[in-house]
Short mmCIF file of C-alpha atoms in Angstrom, two decimals:
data_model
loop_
_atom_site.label_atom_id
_atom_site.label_comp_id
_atom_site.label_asym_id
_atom_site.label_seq_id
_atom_site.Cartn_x
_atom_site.Cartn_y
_atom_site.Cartn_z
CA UNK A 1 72.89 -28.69 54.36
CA UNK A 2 69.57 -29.62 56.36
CA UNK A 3 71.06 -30.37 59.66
CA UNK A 4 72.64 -27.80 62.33
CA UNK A 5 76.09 -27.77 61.89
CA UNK A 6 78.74 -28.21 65.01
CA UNK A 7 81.57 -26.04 63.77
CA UNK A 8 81.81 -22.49 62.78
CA UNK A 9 84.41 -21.55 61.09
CA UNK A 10 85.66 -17.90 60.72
CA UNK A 11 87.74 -16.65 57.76
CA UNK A 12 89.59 -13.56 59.30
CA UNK A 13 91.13 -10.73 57.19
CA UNK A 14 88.02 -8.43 56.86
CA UNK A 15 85.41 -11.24 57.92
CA UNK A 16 86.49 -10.76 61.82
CA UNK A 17 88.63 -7.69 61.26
CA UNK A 18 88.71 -4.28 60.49
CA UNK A 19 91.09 -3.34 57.59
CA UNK A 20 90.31 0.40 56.87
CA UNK A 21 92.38 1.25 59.68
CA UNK A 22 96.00 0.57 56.98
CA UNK A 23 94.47 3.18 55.11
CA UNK A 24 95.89 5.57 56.95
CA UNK A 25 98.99 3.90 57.34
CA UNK A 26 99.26 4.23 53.49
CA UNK A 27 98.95 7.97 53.99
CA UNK A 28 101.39 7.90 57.03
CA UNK A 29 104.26 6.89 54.90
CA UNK A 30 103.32 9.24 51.86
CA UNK A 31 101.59 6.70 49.32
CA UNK A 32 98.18 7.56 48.70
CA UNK A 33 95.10 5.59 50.74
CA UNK A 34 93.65 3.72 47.60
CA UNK A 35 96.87 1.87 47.88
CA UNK A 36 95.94 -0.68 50.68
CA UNK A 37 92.79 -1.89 48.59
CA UNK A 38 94.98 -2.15 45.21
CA UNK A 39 97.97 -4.05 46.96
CA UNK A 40 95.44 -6.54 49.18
CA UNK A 41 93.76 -7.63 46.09
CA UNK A 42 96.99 -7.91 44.42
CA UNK A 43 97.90 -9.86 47.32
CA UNK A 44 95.38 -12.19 46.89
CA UNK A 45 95.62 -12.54 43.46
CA UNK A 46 99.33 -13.60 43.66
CA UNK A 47 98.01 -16.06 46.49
CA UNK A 48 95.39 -17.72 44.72
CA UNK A 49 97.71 -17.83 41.18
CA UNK A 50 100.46 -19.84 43.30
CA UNK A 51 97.14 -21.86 45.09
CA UNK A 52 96.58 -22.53 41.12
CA UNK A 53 99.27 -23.73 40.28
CA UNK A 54 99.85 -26.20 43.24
CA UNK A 55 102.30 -23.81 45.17
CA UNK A 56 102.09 -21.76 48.67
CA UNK A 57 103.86 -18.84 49.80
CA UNK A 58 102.74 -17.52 53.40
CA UNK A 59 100.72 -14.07 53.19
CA UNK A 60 103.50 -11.68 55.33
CA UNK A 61 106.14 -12.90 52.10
CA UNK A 62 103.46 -11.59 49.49
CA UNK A 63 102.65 -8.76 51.03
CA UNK A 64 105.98 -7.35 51.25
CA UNK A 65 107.16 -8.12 48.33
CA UNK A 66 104.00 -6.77 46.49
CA UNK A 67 104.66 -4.10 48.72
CA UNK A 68 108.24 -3.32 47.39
CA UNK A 69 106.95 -2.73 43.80
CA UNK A 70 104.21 -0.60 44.58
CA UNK A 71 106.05 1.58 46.35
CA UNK A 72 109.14 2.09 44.81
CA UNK A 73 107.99 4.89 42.99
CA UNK A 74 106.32 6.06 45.87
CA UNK A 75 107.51 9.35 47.73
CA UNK A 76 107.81 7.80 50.69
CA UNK A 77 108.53 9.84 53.97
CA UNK A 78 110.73 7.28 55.41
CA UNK A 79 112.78 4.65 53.80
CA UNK A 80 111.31 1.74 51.42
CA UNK A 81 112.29 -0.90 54.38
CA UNK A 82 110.48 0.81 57.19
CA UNK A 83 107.69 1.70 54.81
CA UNK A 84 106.98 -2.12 54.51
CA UNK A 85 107.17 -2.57 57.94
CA UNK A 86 104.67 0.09 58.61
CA UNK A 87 102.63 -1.40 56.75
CA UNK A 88 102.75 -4.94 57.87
CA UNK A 89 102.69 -3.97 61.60
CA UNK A 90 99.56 -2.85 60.68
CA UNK A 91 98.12 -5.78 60.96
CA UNK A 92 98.43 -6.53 64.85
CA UNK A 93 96.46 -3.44 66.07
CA UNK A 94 93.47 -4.10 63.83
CA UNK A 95 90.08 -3.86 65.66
CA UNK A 96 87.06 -6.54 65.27
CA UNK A 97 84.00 -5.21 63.28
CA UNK A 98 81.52 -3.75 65.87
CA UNK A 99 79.30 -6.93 64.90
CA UNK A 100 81.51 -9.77 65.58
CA UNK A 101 81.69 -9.88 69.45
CA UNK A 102 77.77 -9.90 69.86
CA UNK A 103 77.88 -12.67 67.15
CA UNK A 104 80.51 -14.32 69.13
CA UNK A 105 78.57 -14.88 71.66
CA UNK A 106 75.17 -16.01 70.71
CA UNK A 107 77.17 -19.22 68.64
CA UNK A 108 78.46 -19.64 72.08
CA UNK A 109 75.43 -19.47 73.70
CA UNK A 110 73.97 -21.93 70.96
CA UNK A 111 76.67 -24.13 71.44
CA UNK A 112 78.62 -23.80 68.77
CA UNK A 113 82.10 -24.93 67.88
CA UNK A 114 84.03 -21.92 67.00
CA UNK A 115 87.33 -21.97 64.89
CA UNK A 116 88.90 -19.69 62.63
CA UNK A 117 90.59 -20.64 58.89
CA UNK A 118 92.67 -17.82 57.72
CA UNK A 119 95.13 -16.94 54.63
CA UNK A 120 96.98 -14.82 57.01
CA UNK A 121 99.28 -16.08 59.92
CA UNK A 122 98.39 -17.71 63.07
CA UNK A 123 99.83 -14.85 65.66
CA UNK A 124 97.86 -12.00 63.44
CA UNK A 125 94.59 -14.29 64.19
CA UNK A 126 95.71 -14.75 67.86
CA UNK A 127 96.34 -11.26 68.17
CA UNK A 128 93.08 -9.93 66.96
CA UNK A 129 90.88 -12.12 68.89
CA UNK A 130 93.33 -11.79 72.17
CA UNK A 131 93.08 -7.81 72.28
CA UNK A 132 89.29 -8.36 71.84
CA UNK A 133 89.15 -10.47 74.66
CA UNK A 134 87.76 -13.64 72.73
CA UNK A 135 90.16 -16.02 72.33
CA UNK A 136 88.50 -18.01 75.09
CA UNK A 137 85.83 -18.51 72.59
CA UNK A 138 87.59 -20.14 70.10
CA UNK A 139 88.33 -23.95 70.14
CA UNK A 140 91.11 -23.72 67.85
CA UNK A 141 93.05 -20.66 65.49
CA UNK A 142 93.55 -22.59 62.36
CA UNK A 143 95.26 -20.98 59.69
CA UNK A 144 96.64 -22.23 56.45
CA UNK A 145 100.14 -21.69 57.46
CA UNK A 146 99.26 -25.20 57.99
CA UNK A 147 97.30 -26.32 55.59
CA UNK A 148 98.73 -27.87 51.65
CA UNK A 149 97.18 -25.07 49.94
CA UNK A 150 95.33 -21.28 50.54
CA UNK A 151 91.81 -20.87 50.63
CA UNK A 152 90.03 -21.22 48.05
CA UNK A 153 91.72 -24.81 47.55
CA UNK A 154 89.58 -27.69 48.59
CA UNK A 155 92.77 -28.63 50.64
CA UNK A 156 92.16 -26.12 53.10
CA UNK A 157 88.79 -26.61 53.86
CA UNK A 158 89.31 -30.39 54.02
CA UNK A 159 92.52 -29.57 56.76
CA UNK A 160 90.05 -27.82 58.75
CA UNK A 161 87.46 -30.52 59.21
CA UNK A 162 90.34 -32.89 59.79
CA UNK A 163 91.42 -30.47 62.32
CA UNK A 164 88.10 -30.08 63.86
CA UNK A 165 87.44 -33.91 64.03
CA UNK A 166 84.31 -33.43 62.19
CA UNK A 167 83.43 -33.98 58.14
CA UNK A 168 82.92 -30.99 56.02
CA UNK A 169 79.24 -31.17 56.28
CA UNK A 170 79.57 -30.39 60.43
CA UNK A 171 81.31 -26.98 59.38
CA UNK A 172 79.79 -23.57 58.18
CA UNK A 173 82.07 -21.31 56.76
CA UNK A 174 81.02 -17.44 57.82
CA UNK A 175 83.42 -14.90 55.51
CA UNK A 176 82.57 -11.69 53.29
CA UNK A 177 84.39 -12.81 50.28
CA UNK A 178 82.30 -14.58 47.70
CA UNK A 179 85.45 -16.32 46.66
CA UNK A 180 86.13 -18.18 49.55
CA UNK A 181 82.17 -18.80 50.00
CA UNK A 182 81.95 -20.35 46.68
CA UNK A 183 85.34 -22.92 47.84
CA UNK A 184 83.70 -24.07 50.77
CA UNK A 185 80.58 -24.38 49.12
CA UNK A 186 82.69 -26.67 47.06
CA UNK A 187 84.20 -28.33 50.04
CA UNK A 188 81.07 -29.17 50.98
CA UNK A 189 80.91 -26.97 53.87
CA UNK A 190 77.79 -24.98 54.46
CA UNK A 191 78.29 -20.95 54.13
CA UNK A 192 77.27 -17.55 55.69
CA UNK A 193 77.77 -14.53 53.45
CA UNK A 194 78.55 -11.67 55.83
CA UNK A 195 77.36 -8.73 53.32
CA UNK A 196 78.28 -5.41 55.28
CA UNK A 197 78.09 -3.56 52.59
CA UNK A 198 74.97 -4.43 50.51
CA UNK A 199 76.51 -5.80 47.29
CA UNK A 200 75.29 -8.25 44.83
CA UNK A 201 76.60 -11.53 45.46
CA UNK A 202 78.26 -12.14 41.95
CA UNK A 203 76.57 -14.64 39.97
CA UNK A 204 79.40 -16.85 38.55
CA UNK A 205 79.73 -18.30 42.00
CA UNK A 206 78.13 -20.85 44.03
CA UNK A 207 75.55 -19.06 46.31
CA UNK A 208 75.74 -19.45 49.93
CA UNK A 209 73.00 -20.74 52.15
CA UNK A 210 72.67 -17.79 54.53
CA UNK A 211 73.26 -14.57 53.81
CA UNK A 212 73.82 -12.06 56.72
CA UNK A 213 74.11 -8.53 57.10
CA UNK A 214 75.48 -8.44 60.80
CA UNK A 215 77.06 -11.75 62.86
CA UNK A 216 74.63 -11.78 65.35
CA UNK A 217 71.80 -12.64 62.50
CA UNK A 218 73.33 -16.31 61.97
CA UNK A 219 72.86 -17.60 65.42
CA UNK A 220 69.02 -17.36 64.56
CA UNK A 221 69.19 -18.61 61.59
CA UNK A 222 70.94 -21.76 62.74
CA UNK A 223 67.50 -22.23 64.54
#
């Protein structure tokens, strides 16, 4: 991509949000905390294989019932039901990175389109940005409750430029997952890698065209 784009797009689920936080809520109901990283990639997994295979399932259904198995041999200090729920509820009290609203606002500033594209559901995304007091900032919370397939899927990028009234081209995808970088990439969106953490961006897929350690970095580079 050689022009500036008009449309940011935001995945959500630790992109935008903080999800060390369930962690805890692992330990809360007796399961140990290296749980909530084993049963979100699981997650995933089982949302991509049905993306695959031309199927959808929304990400609240997954999660519970990925949920179920990996805790049923669990000691659990409460019952398997309101262990789930625990869990899930989780979700809506999730805190932005300490990045994102600084970030936030210089796209504003530079007069950017902001939208988000999530595998999660709509009133998670709503929720997050609501407490944080930046929904005002976003044109639209798209999410692919809506969309024919999850992300990675071409589908889903393609639903979100239709959505935006733009072409995939106008759009730049910001996420920390390499996965869904390498799908828009694909799309033919253009890409921000948020790397937080300092990892090698894995090889096998396609690289992004900026690569950011903090939000607030890609407003500059938009330059």
């Amino acid at each position: 991509m050689t022009s500036t784009p008009s449309v940011i797009v935001f995945d959500v689920n630790e992109t935008l949000s903080d999800m060390s936080p369930l962690s805890a809520r692992f330990v809360e109901i007796g399961a140990p905390a290296e749980l909530a990283r084993i049963w979100f990639a699981a997650l995933l997994r089982d949302g991509f294989a049905l993306a695959a295979a031309g199927g959808t399932a929304k990400f609240a259904t997954i999660g519970s019932e990925i949920l179920r198995g990996l805790l049923r041999d669990v000691a659990l200090t409460r019952s398997l039901d309101d262990a789930v729920t625990h869990i899930m509820n989780g979700f809506q009290s999730l805190s932005l990175h300490p990045d994102i609203a600084d970030g936030i606002r210089a796209l504003k500033s530079a007069g950017m389109r902001l939208v988000t594209l999530s595998n999660g559901s709509d009133q998670v995304a709503e929720s997050l940005l609501t407490r944080a007091g930046l929904r005002s900032d976003f044109e639209a919370v798209l999410t692919v409750e809506d969309a024919p397939a999850w992300k990675p899927v071409q589908a889903a990028y393609d639903y979100a430029a239709a959505a935006c009234g733009v072409t995939a081209g106008d759009l730049v995808l910001v996420a920390v997952h390499p996965w869904d970088i390498h799908g828009a990439v694909r799309a033919g969106l253009g890409t921000a890698w948020l790397n937080r953490t300092g990892e090698a961006y894995p090889s096998y897929f396609a690289a992004p065209e900026h690569t950011i350690t903090a939000l607030s970095d890609l407003a500059r580079q938009l330059k």
